[in-house]
Amino acid sequence: MMLNRNDLCWCKSGLKYKKCHLEFDEKLDRLRRKGHIVPTRNLIKTKDQIEGIKKSAKINNGILDLISEKIKEGMATEDIDKLAYDYTISNGAIPATLNYEGYPKSICVSINNEVCHGIPSKEVILKRGDIVNVDVTTILNGYYSDASRMFMIGEVNEEAKKLVQVTKECLKKGLQAVKPWGFLGDIGAVIQEHAESNGYSVVREFGGHGVGLDIHEEPFVFHFGKRGTDMVLVPGMVFTIEPMINAGNYEVFIDENNGWTALTVDGSLSAQWEHTVLVTENGVEVISK
């Protein structure tokens, strides 16, 4: 929609366009004309939308904090799912993954060589030495937040500890690469460099994604790539960074028995950390972690 300078801004700030996003839009247009990929307006969250996402994230973070306190050896992964479900509902929110495209549980719990989308079960019991990813997505008043953490159960061997630590470092480096008017490719490049310098590989089939008004939005966030490529990052964009790092080869396959769980082809360990982030005028703000 074309706006005149004195029209109210499209971002619903209540300000005139010339005082709000006119200069911003002109900069985007110049970048577009130079051949860069720029976000459409629907990918740039308004102030009210950002506040709604942050309120959702407060619950999402609370779920992961609770799991951090309770997770232990001998616990069934379905018990972790129940903790998450009960906390979510008691706080007036909805588990985003429950019944999403047929997914049967409220969270994902992926163990050892499971890359992602592990389905909680009363049959799967956590044991000493396991490394576990718990991935939580929450809806509150129509706003979505998303994060995952790694947990080490009891005494974990040095190989597994290093993978979990390096994966966390990959996420940190990805966060540091988020700059307003930088590029999505900058994120993937630093993650790939750090993972591969430690002898690991980056999963290709899955990545981060826009989030906030839906569970998965544009853009897709690659965790490998080249600097200065892909979409321009602009203030107001909200997306996840969630590197999945394998100790061996990056190839994965989907479990035919459930149609969801991704595992490493070579049986090597896999780890993942995930934050939901907001691009700001000065850098990046972590919303859900």
mmCIF file of C-alpha atoms in Angstrom:
data_model
loop_
_atom_site.group_PDB
_atom_site.id
_atom_site.type_symbol
_atom_site.label_atom_id
_atom_site.label_comp_id
_atom_site.label_asym_id
_atom_site.label_seq_id
_atom_site.Cartn_x
_atom_site.Cartn_y
_atom_site.Cartn_z
ATOM 1 C CA MET A 1 0.000 0.000 0.000
ATOM 2 C CA MET A 2 1.336 3.404 -0.981
ATOM 3 C CA LEU A 3 1.303 5.966 1.802
ATOM 4 C CA ASN A 4 1.573 9.730 1.664
ATOM 5 C CA ARG A 5 4.027 11.428 3.997
ATOM 6 C CA ASN A 6 1.253 12.706 6.261
ATOM 7 C CA ASP A 7 -0.698 9.435 6.439
ATOM 8 C CA LEU A 8 -0.565 7.391 9.627
ATOM 9 C CA CYS A 9 2.286 4.878 9.506
ATOM 10 C CA TRP A 10 1.559 1.287 8.505
ATOM 11 C CA CYS A 11 3.123 0.000 11.745
ATOM 12 C CA LYS A 12 0.164 1.334 13.772
ATOM 13 C CA SER A 13 2.398 3.527 15.928
ATOM 14 C CA GLY A 14 -0.068 6.395 15.588
ATOM 15 C CA LEU A 15 2.666 8.593 14.097
ATOM 16 C CA LYS A 16 2.681 10.123 10.657
ATOM 17 C CA TYR A 17 4.513 8.067 8.053
ATOM 18 C CA LYS A 18 7.186 10.768 7.570
ATOM 19 C CA LYS A 19 7.991 10.672 11.297
ATOM 20 C CA CYS A 20 8.027 6.888 11.542
ATOM 21 C CA HIS A 21 8.886 4.398 8.777
ATOM 22 C CA LEU A 22 9.329 6.580 5.677
ATOM 23 C CA GLU A 23 13.127 6.705 5.872
ATOM 24 C CA PHE A 24 13.170 3.010 6.821
ATOM 25 C CA ASP A 25 11.097 2.063 3.748
ATOM 26 C CA GLU A 26 13.239 4.217 1.477
ATOM 27 C CA LYS A 27 16.351 2.401 2.701
ATOM 28 C CA LEU A 28 14.718 -0.966 2.061
ATOM 29 C CA ASP A 29 13.749 0.151 -1.429
ATOM 30 C CA ARG A 30 17.321 1.190 -2.203
ATOM 31 C CA LEU A 31 18.591 -2.201 -1.047
ATOM 32 C CA ARG A 32 15.928 -3.969 -3.121
ATOM 33 C CA ARG A 33 16.982 -2.021 -6.202
ATOM 34 C CA LYS A 34 20.554 -3.168 -5.623
ATOM 35 C CA GLY A 35 19.363 -6.772 -5.819
ATOM 36 C CA HIS A 36 19.206 -7.639 -2.129
ATOM 37 C CA ILE A 37 16.419 -9.736 -0.600
ATOM 38 C CA VAL A 38 14.472 -7.535 1.803
ATOM 39 C CA PRO A 39 11.677 -8.467 4.228
ATOM 40 C CA THR A 40 8.078 -7.653 3.417
ATOM 41 C CA ARG A 41 6.103 -5.564 5.896
ATOM 42 C CA ASN A 42 4.342 -8.598 7.349
ATOM 43 C CA LEU A 43 7.736 -9.857 8.604
ATOM 44 C CA ILE A 44 8.356 -6.671 10.560
ATOM 45 C CA LYS A 45 6.580 -6.860 13.896
ATOM 46 C CA THR A 46 4.812 -3.844 15.386
ATOM 47 C CA LYS A 47 5.365 -2.662 18.944
ATOM 48 C CA ASP A 48 2.121 -4.316 20.103
ATOM 49 C CA GLN A 49 3.016 -7.581 18.394
ATOM 50 C CA ILE A 50 6.462 -7.596 19.987
ATOM 51 C CA GLU A 51 4.913 -7.092 23.418
ATOM 52 C CA GLY A 52 2.535 -9.995 22.775
ATOM 53 C CA ILE A 53 5.409 -12.262 21.722
ATOM 54 C CA LYS A 54 7.375 -11.316 24.832
ATOM 55 C CA LYS A 55 4.449 -12.241 27.091
ATOM 56 C CA SER A 56 4.251 -15.620 25.352
ATOM 57 C CA ALA A 57 8.011 -16.006 25.784
ATOM 58 C CA LYS A 58 7.750 -15.427 29.526
ATOM 59 C CA ILE A 59 5.659 -18.590 29.777
ATOM 60 C CA ASN A 60 7.870 -20.471 27.323
ATOM 61 C CA ASN A 61 10.940 -19.599 29.403
ATOM 62 C CA GLY A 62 9.084 -20.642 32.551
ATOM 63 C CA ILE A 63 8.393 -24.066 31.096
ATOM 64 C CA LEU A 64 12.061 -24.626 30.297
ATOM 65 C CA ASP A 65 13.091 -23.334 33.732
ATOM 66 C CA LEU A 66 10.718 -25.836 35.362
ATOM 67 C CA ILE A 67 12.063 -28.685 33.238
ATOM 68 C CA SER A 68 15.614 -27.621 34.157
ATOM 69 C CA GLU A 69 14.692 -28.116 37.815
ATOM 70 C CA LYS A 70 12.882 -31.440 37.396
ATOM 71 C CA ILE A 71 14.615 -33.383 34.626
ATOM 72 C CA LYS A 72 16.580 -36.364 35.947
ATOM 73 C CA GLU A 73 17.723 -39.926 35.381
ATOM 74 C CA GLY A 74 14.854 -42.430 35.447
ATOM 75 C CA MET A 75 12.251 -39.947 34.245
ATOM 76 C CA ALA A 76 10.070 -40.924 31.287
ATOM 77 C CA THR A 77 10.021 -38.347 28.506
ATOM 78 C CA GLU A 78 6.221 -38.356 28.755
ATOM 79 C CA ASP A 79 6.611 -37.053 32.324
ATOM 80 C CA ILE A 80 8.513 -34.078 30.933
ATOM 81 C CA ASP A 81 5.719 -33.512 28.440
ATOM 82 C CA LYS A 82 3.139 -33.497 31.249
ATOM 83 C CA LEU A 83 5.152 -30.927 33.208
ATOM 84 C CA ALA A 84 5.166 -28.681 30.152
ATOM 85 C CA TYR A 85 1.472 -29.189 29.390
ATOM 86 C CA ASP A 86 0.327 -28.506 32.954
ATOM 87 C CA TYR A 87 2.465 -25.368 33.278
ATOM 88 C CA THR A 88 1.302 -24.043 29.911
ATOM 89 C CA ILE A 89 -2.409 -24.553 30.586
ATOM 90 C CA SER A 90 -2.214 -23.233 34.160
ATOM 91 C CA ASN A 91 -0.752 -20.003 32.769
ATOM 92 C CA GLY A 92 -3.537 -19.532 30.233
ATOM 93 C CA ALA A 93 -1.460 -20.535 27.214
ATOM 94 C CA ILE A 94 -1.556 -23.317 24.608
ATOM 95 C CA PRO A 95 1.207 -25.810 23.631
ATOM 96 C CA ALA A 96 1.824 -24.886 19.985
ATOM 97 C CA THR A 97 2.980 -28.333 18.867
ATOM 98 C CA LEU A 98 0.072 -30.292 20.371
ATOM 99 C CA ASN A 99 -1.889 -31.641 17.369
ATOM 100 C CA TYR A 100 0.132 -29.427 14.995
ATOM 101 C CA GLU A 101 -0.062 -31.291 11.660
ATOM 102 C CA GLY A 102 -0.799 -34.419 13.695
ATOM 103 C CA TYR A 103 2.065 -34.114 16.176
ATOM 104 C CA PRO A 104 0.763 -35.851 19.320
ATOM 105 C CA LYS A 105 2.560 -34.114 22.187
ATOM 106 C CA SER A 106 3.118 -30.672 23.742
ATOM 107 C CA ILE A 107 6.923 -30.578 23.380
ATOM 108 C CA CYS A 108 9.737 -32.353 21.559
ATOM 109 C CA VAL A 109 12.301 -34.384 23.520
ATOM 110 C CA SER A 110 15.239 -35.584 21.420
ATOM 111 C CA ILE A 111 17.907 -37.846 22.907
ATOM 112 C CA ASN A 112 21.504 -38.575 21.821
ATOM 113 C CA ASN A 113 21.405 -39.293 18.064
ATOM 114 C CA GLU A 114 17.913 -37.833 17.652
ATOM 115 C CA VAL A 115 18.346 -34.490 15.907
ATOM 116 C CA CYS A 116 14.884 -33.064 16.543
ATOM 117 C CA HIS A 117 11.154 -33.833 16.909
ATOM 118 C CA GLY A 118 11.586 -36.660 19.367
ATOM 119 C CA ILE A 119 8.102 -37.658 20.584
ATOM 120 C CA PRO A 120 7.685 -37.971 24.374
ATOM 121 C CA SER A 121 6.724 -41.473 25.510
ATOM 122 C CA LYS A 122 6.190 -43.367 28.731
ATOM 123 C CA GLU A 123 8.432 -46.054 27.222
ATOM 124 C CA VAL A 124 11.471 -43.780 26.806
ATOM 125 C CA ILE A 125 13.349 -43.428 30.101
ATOM 126 C CA LEU A 126 16.244 -41.001 30.593
ATOM 127 C CA LYS A 127 19.457 -42.705 31.636
ATOM 128 C CA ARG A 128 22.835 -41.611 32.888
ATOM 129 C CA GLY A 129 25.042 -40.304 30.073
ATOM 130 C CA ASP A 130 22.183 -39.131 27.846
ATOM 131 C CA ILE A 131 22.221 -35.706 26.233
ATOM 132 C CA VAL A 132 18.693 -34.404 25.763
ATOM 133 C CA ASN A 133 17.168 -31.539 23.808
ATOM 134 C CA VAL A 134 13.800 -30.212 24.996
ATOM 135 C CA ASP A 135 12.074 -27.936 22.474
ATOM 136 C CA VAL A 136 9.096 -25.845 23.600
ATOM 137 C CA THR A 137 6.761 -23.593 21.608
ATOM 138 C CA THR A 138 3.974 -21.631 23.295
ATOM 139 C CA ILE A 139 0.915 -19.691 22.117
ATOM 140 C CA LEU A 140 -0.476 -16.925 24.311
ATOM 141 C CA ASN A 141 -3.323 -14.773 22.980
ATOM 142 C CA GLY A 142 -2.340 -15.723 19.433
ATOM 143 C CA TYR A 143 1.377 -14.942 19.857
ATOM 144 C CA TYR A 144 4.072 -17.598 19.500
ATOM 145 C CA SER A 145 7.460 -18.069 21.192
ATOM 146 C CA ASP A 146 9.954 -20.869 20.699
ATOM 147 C CA ALA A 147 13.156 -22.102 22.404
ATOM 148 C CA SER A 148 15.070 -25.249 23.262
ATOM 149 C CA ARG A 149 17.773 -26.249 25.705
ATOM 150 C CA MET A 150 20.164 -29.144 26.102
ATOM 151 C CA PHE A 151 20.344 -31.213 29.281
ATOM 152 C CA MET A 152 23.009 -33.697 30.366
ATOM 153 C CA ILE A 153 21.769 -36.579 32.499
ATOM 154 C CA GLY A 154 24.148 -37.625 35.261
ATOM 155 C CA GLU A 155 27.752 -38.276 34.275
ATOM 156 C CA VAL A 156 28.194 -37.585 30.565
ATOM 157 C CA ASN A 157 31.325 -38.502 28.633
ATOM 158 C CA GLU A 158 33.725 -35.837 27.383
ATOM 159 C CA GLU A 159 32.710 -36.288 23.729
ATOM 160 C CA ALA A 160 29.074 -35.523 24.543
ATOM 161 C CA LYS A 161 29.969 -32.613 26.855
ATOM 162 C CA LYS A 162 32.081 -30.998 24.154
ATOM 163 C CA LEU A 163 29.338 -31.325 21.545
ATOM 164 C CA VAL A 164 26.771 -29.697 23.851
ATOM 165 C CA GLN A 165 29.192 -26.875 24.695
ATOM 166 C CA VAL A 166 30.280 -26.193 21.118
ATOM 167 C CA THR A 167 26.658 -26.165 19.961
ATOM 168 C CA LYS A 168 25.886 -23.551 22.623
ATOM 169 C CA GLU A 169 28.869 -21.558 21.393
ATOM 170 C CA CYS A 170 27.495 -21.810 17.846
ATOM 171 C CA LEU A 171 24.245 -20.253 19.024
ATOM 172 C CA LYS A 172 26.138 -17.474 20.822
ATOM 173 C CA LYS A 173 28.177 -16.702 17.726
ATOM 174 C CA GLY A 174 24.995 -16.696 15.644
ATOM 175 C CA LEU A 175 23.462 -14.161 18.037
ATOM 176 C CA GLN A 176 26.545 -11.963 17.810
ATOM 177 C CA ALA A 177 26.242 -11.984 14.014
ATOM 178 C CA VAL A 178 22.764 -10.416 14.099
ATOM 179 C CA LYS A 179 23.164 -6.759 13.110
ATOM 180 C CA PRO A 180 20.511 -4.367 11.813
ATOM 181 C CA TRP A 181 21.048 -4.008 8.051
ATOM 182 C CA GLY A 182 23.300 -7.043 8.051
ATOM 183 C CA PHE A 183 22.366 -10.350 6.417
ATOM 184 C CA LEU A 184 20.887 -13.701 7.416
ATOM 185 C CA GLY A 185 23.844 -15.366 5.732
ATOM 186 C CA ASP A 186 26.141 -13.808 8.330
ATOM 187 C CA ILE A 187 24.468 -15.982 10.990
ATOM 188 C CA GLY A 188 24.861 -19.233 9.099
ATOM 189 C CA ALA A 189 28.462 -18.477 8.165
ATOM 190 C CA VAL A 190 29.743 -18.045 11.720
ATOM 191 C CA ILE A 191 27.826 -21.082 12.976
ATOM 192 C CA GLN A 192 29.205 -23.293 10.214
ATOM 193 C CA GLU A 193 32.753 -22.035 10.738
ATOM 194 C CA HIS A 194 32.704 -22.704 14.475
ATOM 195 C CA ALA A 195 31.075 -26.131 14.172
ATOM 196 C CA GLU A 196 33.402 -27.343 11.435
ATOM 197 C CA SER A 197 36.509 -25.951 13.164
ATOM 198 C CA ASN A 198 35.653 -28.333 16.011
ATOM 199 C CA GLY A 199 35.222 -31.304 13.678
ATOM 200 C CA TYR A 200 31.419 -31.234 13.674
ATOM 201 C CA SER A 201 28.810 -30.766 10.949
ATOM 202 C CA VAL A 202 25.727 -28.561 10.620
ATOM 203 C CA VAL A 203 22.371 -30.169 9.833
ATOM 204 C CA ARG A 204 21.046 -28.885 6.493
ATOM 205 C CA GLU A 205 17.442 -30.127 6.443
ATOM 206 C CA PHE A 206 16.275 -28.052 9.398
ATOM 207 C CA GLY A 207 16.914 -24.472 10.451
ATOM 208 C CA GLY A 208 15.551 -21.443 12.208
ATOM 209 C CA HIS A 209 12.467 -19.555 11.088
ATOM 210 C CA GLY A 210 10.380 -16.479 11.567
ATOM 211 C CA VAL A 211 7.988 -16.746 14.487
ATOM 212 C CA GLY A 212 5.549 -14.664 16.478
ATOM 213 C CA LEU A 213 2.248 -14.612 14.635
ATOM 214 C CA ASP A 214 2.486 -18.265 13.590
ATOM 215 C CA ILE A 215 4.582 -21.271 14.542
ATOM 216 C CA HIS A 216 6.653 -21.079 11.350
ATOM 217 C CA GLU A 217 7.014 -17.908 9.301
ATOM 218 C CA GLU A 218 9.470 -16.589 6.760
ATOM 219 C CA PRO A 219 12.404 -16.267 6.625
ATOM 220 C CA PHE A 220 14.068 -19.674 6.827
ATOM 221 C CA VAL A 221 17.271 -19.265 8.859
ATOM 222 C CA PHE A 222 20.114 -21.394 7.509
ATOM 223 C CA HIS A 223 22.839 -22.389 9.957
ATOM 224 C CA PHE A 224 25.428 -22.621 7.209
ATOM 225 C CA GLY A 225 26.250 -20.315 4.328
ATOM 226 C CA LYS A 226 28.183 -17.208 3.297
ATOM 227 C CA ARG A 227 28.429 -13.745 4.755
ATOM 228 C CA GLY A 228 26.614 -10.959 2.936
ATOM 229 C CA THR A 229 23.982 -13.272 1.453
ATOM 230 C CA ASP A 230 20.280 -14.010 1.975
ATOM 231 C CA MET A 231 17.708 -11.613 3.451
ATOM 232 C CA VAL A 232 18.631 -8.236 4.898
ATOM 233 C CA LEU A 233 18.078 -8.078 8.668
ATOM 234 C CA VAL A 234 16.030 -5.081 9.768
ATOM 235 C CA PRO A 235 14.699 -3.876 13.129
ATOM 236 C CA GLY A 236 11.395 -5.517 14.020
ATOM 237 C CA MET A 237 12.157 -8.943 12.555
ATOM 238 C CA VAL A 238 11.576 -11.860 14.953
ATOM 239 C CA PHE A 239 12.985 -15.319 14.240
ATOM 240 C CA THR A 240 14.692 -18.310 15.815
ATOM 241 C CA ILE A 241 18.325 -19.304 15.712
ATOM 242 C CA GLU A 242 18.573 -23.018 16.511
ATOM 243 C CA PRO A 243 21.722 -24.724 15.242
ATOM 244 C CA MET A 244 21.570 -28.516 15.134
ATOM 245 C CA ILE A 245 25.131 -29.791 15.258
ATOM 246 C CA ASN A 246 26.167 -33.400 14.651
ATOM 247 C CA ALA A 247 29.307 -35.038 15.962
ATOM 248 C CA GLY A 248 29.578 -36.932 12.673
ATOM 249 C CA ASN A 249 28.044 -36.391 9.247
ATOM 250 C CA TYR A 250 25.249 -33.854 8.771
ATOM 251 C CA GLU A 251 22.913 -36.309 7.014
ATOM 252 C CA VAL A 252 19.665 -37.198 8.786
ATOM 253 C CA PHE A 253 16.637 -39.422 8.211
ATOM 254 C CA ILE A 254 13.067 -39.454 9.509
ATOM 255 C CA ASP A 255 11.886 -42.354 11.662
ATOM 256 C CA GLU A 256 9.376 -44.239 9.500
ATOM 257 C CA ASN A 257 7.562 -45.534 12.579
ATOM 258 C CA ASN A 258 6.325 -42.120 13.703
ATOM 259 C CA GLY A 259 6.951 -39.864 10.694
ATOM 260 C CA TRP A 260 8.451 -37.121 12.872
ATOM 261 C CA THR A 261 11.711 -37.873 14.635
ATOM 262 C CA ALA A 262 14.887 -36.973 12.736
ATOM 263 C CA LEU A 263 18.019 -38.995 13.525
ATOM 264 C CA THR A 264 21.625 -38.928 12.364
ATOM 265 C CA VAL A 265 22.285 -41.372 9.525
ATOM 266 C CA ASP A 266 25.636 -42.430 10.980
ATOM 267 C CA GLY A 267 24.319 -42.788 14.540
ATOM 268 C CA SER A 268 26.484 -39.937 15.844
ATOM 269 C CA LEU A 269 25.361 -37.641 18.657
ATOM 270 C CA SER A 270 23.461 -34.441 17.868
ATOM 271 C CA ALA A 271 22.839 -31.307 19.922
ATOM 272 C CA GLN A 272 20.712 -28.167 19.554
ATOM 273 C CA TRP A 273 20.147 -24.879 21.382
ATOM 274 C CA GLU A 274 17.447 -22.420 20.305
ATOM 275 C CA HIS A 275 16.507 -18.814 21.052
ATOM 276 C CA THR A 276 13.782 -16.568 19.652
ATOM 277 C CA VAL A 277 15.350 -13.193 18.859
ATOM 278 C CA LEU A 278 14.295 -9.683 17.899
ATOM 279 C CA VAL A 279 16.412 -7.520 15.606
ATOM 280 C CA THR A 280 16.688 -4.078 17.202
ATOM 281 C CA GLU A 281 18.087 -0.717 16.114
ATOM 282 C CA ASN A 282 21.306 -1.550 17.960
ATOM 283 C CA GLY A 283 21.669 -5.295 17.519
ATOM 284 C CA VAL A 284 19.660 -8.189 18.886
ATOM 285 C CA GLU A 285 17.419 -8.943 21.864
ATOM 286 C CA VAL A 286 16.858 -12.509 23.043
ATOM 287 C CA ILE A 287 13.136 -12.994 23.693
ATOM 288 C CA SER A 288 12.849 -16.707 24.440
ATOM 289 C CA LYS A 289 15.723 -18.887 25.604
#
